[in-house]
mmCIF file of C-alpha atoms and ligand atoms in Angstrom:
data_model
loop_
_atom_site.group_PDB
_atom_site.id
_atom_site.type_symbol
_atom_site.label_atom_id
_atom_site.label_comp_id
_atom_site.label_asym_id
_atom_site.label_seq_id
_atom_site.Cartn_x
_atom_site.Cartn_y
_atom_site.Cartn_z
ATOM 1 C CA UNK A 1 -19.295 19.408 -12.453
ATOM 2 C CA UNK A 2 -19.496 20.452 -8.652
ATOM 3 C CA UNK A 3 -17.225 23.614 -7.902
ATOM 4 C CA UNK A 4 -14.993 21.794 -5.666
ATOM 5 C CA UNK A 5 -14.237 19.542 -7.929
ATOM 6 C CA UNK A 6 -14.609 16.805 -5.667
ATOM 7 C CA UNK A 7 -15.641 13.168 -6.543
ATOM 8 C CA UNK A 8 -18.102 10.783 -4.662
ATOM 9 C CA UNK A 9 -15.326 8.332 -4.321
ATOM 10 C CA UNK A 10 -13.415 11.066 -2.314
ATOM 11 C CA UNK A 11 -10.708 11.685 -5.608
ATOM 12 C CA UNK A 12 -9.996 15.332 -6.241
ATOM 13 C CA UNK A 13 -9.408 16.636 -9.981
ATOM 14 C CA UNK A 14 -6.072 18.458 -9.813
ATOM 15 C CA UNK A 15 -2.935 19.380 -11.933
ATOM 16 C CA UNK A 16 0.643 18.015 -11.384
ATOM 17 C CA UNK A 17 2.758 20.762 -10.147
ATOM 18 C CA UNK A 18 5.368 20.181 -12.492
ATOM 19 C CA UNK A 19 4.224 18.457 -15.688
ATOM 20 C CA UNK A 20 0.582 20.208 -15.697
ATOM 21 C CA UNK A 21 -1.003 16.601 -16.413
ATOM 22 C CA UNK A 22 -4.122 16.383 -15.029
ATOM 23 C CA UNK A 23 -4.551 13.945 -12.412
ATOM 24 C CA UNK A 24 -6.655 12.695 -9.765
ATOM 25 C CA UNK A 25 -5.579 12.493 -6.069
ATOM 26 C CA UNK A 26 -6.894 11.745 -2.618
ATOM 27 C CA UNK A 27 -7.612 14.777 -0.020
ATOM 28 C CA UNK A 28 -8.564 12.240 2.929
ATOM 29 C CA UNK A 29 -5.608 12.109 5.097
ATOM 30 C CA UNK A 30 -7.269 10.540 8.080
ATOM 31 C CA UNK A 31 -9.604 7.893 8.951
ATOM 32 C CA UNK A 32 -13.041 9.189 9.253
ATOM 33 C CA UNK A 33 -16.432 8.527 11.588
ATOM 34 C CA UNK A 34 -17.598 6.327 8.868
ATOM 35 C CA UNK A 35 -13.485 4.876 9.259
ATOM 36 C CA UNK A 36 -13.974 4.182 13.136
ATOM 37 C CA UNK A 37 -18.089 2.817 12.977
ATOM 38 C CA UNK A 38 -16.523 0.455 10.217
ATOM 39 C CA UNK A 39 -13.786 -0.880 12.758
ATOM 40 C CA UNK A 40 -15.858 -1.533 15.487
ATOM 41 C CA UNK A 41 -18.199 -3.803 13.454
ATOM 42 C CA UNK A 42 -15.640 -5.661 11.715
ATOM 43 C CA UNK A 43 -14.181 -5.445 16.094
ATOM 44 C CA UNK A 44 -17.440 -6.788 16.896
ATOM 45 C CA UNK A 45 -18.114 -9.553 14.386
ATOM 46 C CA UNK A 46 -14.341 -10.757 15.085
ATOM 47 C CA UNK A 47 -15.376 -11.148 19.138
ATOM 48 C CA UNK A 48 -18.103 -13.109 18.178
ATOM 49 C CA UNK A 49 -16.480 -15.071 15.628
ATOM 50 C CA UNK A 50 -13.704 -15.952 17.877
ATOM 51 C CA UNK A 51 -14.740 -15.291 21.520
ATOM 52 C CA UNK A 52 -18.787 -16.238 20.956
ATOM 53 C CA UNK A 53 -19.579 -13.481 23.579
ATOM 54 C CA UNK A 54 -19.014 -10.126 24.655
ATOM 55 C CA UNK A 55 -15.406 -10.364 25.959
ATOM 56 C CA UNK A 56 -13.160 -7.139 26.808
ATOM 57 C CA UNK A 57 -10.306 -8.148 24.633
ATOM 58 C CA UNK A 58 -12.216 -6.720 21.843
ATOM 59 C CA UNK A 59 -11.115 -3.059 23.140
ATOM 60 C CA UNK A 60 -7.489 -4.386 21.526
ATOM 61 C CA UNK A 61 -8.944 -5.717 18.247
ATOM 62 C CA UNK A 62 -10.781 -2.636 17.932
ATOM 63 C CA UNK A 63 -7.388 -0.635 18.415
ATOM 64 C CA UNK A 64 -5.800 -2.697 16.056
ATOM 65 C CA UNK A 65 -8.256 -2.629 13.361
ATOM 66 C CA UNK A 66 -8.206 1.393 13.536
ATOM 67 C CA UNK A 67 -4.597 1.229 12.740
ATOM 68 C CA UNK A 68 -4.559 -0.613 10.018
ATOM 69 C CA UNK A 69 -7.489 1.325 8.234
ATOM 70 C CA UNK A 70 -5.684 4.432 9.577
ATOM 71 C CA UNK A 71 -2.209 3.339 7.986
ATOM 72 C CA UNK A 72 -4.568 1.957 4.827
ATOM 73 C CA UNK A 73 -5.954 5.539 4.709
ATOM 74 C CA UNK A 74 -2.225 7.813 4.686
ATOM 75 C CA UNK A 75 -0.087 5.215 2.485
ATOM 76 C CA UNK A 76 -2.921 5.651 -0.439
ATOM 77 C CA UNK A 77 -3.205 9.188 0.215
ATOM 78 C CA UNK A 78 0.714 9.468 -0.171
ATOM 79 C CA UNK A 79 0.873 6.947 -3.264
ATOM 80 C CA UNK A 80 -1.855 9.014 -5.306
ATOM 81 C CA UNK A 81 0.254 12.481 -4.521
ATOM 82 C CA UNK A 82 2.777 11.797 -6.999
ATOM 83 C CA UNK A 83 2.289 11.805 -10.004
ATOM 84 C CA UNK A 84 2.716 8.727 -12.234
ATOM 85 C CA UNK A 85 3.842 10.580 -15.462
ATOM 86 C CA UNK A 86 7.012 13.174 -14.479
ATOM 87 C CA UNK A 87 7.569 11.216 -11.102
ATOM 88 C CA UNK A 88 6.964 14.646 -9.669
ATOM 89 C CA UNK A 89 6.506 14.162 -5.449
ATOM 90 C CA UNK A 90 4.935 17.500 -3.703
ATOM 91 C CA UNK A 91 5.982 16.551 0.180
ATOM 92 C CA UNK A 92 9.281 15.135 -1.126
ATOM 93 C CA UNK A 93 9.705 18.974 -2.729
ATOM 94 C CA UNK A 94 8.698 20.794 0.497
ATOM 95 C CA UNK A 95 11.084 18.301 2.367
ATOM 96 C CA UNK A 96 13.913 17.833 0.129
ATOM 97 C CA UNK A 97 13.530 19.836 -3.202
ATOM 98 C CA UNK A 98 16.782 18.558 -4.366
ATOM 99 C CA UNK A 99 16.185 14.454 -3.965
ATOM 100 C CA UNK A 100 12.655 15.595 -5.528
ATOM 101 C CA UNK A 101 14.457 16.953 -8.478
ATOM 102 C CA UNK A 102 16.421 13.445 -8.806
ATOM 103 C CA UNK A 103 13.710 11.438 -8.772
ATOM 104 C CA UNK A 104 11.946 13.655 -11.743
ATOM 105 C CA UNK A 105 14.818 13.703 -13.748
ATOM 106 C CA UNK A 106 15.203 9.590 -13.280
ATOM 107 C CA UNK A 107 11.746 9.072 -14.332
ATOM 108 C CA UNK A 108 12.118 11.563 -17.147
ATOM 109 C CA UNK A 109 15.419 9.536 -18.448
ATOM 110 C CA UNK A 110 13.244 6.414 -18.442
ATOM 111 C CA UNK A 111 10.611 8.452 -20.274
ATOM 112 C CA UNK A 112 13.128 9.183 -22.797
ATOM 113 C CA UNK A 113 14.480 5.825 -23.391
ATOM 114 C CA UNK A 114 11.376 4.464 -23.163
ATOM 115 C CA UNK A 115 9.920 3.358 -27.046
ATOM 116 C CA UNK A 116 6.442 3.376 -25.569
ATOM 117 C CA UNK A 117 6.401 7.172 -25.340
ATOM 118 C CA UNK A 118 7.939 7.890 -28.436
ATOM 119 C CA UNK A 119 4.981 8.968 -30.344
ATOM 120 C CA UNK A 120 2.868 10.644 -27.294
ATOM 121 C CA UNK A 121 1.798 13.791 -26.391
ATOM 122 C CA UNK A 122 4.950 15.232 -25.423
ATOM 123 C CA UNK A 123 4.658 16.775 -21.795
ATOM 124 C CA UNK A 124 4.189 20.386 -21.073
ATOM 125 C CA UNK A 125 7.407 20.751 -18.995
ATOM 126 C CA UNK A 126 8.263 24.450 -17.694
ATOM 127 C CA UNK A 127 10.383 26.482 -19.685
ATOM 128 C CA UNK A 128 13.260 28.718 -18.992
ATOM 129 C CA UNK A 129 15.189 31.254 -21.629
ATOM 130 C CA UNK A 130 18.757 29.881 -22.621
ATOM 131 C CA UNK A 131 20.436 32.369 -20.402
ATOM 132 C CA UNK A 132 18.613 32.033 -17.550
ATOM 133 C CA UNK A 133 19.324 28.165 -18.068
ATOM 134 C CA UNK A 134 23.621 29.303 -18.256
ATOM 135 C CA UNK A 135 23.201 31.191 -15.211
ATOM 136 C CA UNK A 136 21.172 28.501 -13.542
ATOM 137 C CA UNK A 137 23.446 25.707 -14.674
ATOM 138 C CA UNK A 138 27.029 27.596 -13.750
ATOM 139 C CA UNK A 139 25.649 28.062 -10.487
ATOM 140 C CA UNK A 140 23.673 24.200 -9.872
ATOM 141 C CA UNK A 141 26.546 22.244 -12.092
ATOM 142 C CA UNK A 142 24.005 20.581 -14.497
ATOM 143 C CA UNK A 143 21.523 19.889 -12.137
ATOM 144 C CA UNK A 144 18.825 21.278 -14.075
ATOM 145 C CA UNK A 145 15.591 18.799 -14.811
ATOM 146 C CA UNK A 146 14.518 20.379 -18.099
ATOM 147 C CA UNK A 147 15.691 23.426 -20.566
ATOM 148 C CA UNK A 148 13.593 24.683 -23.733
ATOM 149 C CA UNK A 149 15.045 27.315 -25.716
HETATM 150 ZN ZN1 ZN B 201 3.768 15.306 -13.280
#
């Protein structure tokens, strides 16, 4: 296994932050070289296809296509951040810890309720003491995600 754990496909191996599942996410937040040589072929073989010459429009079809492998390239690198088993969104949590927290504890409900997950692995969940939960709950007013005692 390389020591970067990175994969030729451009996944990295990593753990949620909150559930400890392991999971695989993408690092590439931008288009690349490879990104930009791609658009101006697929630029170049739409002039021809449409224009059947060189015509300076192409500048704009070129501009467009970068966009939409640039917009390609963020949305999947924001879908694979969170995680698909606790729900659990990292740039939600640096944003807006407490929405983050709602959206955990939804998808945790509908883990619960769920029949599918009855007889999995439960997940590994971080743990508080009871009294550090009662001091943690008179002060948040039962807006704690989890509690083990
Ligand atoms: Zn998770």
């Amino acid at each position: 296994m390389p020591e970067n754990f990175e994969t030729k496909i451009g996944k990295t191996n990593c753990y949620c932050a909150f559930c400890k599942t392991p999971r695989r996410i993408y690092r590439k937040k931008n288009i690349s070289g490879m990104n930009i040589l791609g658009s101006a072929m697929a630029a170049t073989l739409f002039m021809f296809g449409i224009w059947q010459g060189f015509d300076p429009r192409v500048i704009i079809v070129f501009v467009v296509f970068l966009a939409i492998s640039e917009s390609f390239v963020k949305i999947r690198w924001r879908l694979s951040l969170v995680c698909g088993i606790c729900g659990f969104d990292p740039i939600l949590y640096l944003k807006d810890p407490e929405s983050a927290s709602k959206k955990v504890k939804i998808r945790l409900d509908e883990r619960k309720g769920d029949p599918q997950y009855l007889l999995s692995k439960p997940l590994n969940l971080p743990a508080i003491s009871a009294e550090k939960s009662k001091a943690l709950e008179s002060k948040a007013k039962g807006q704690l995600v989890s509690r083990s005692i």
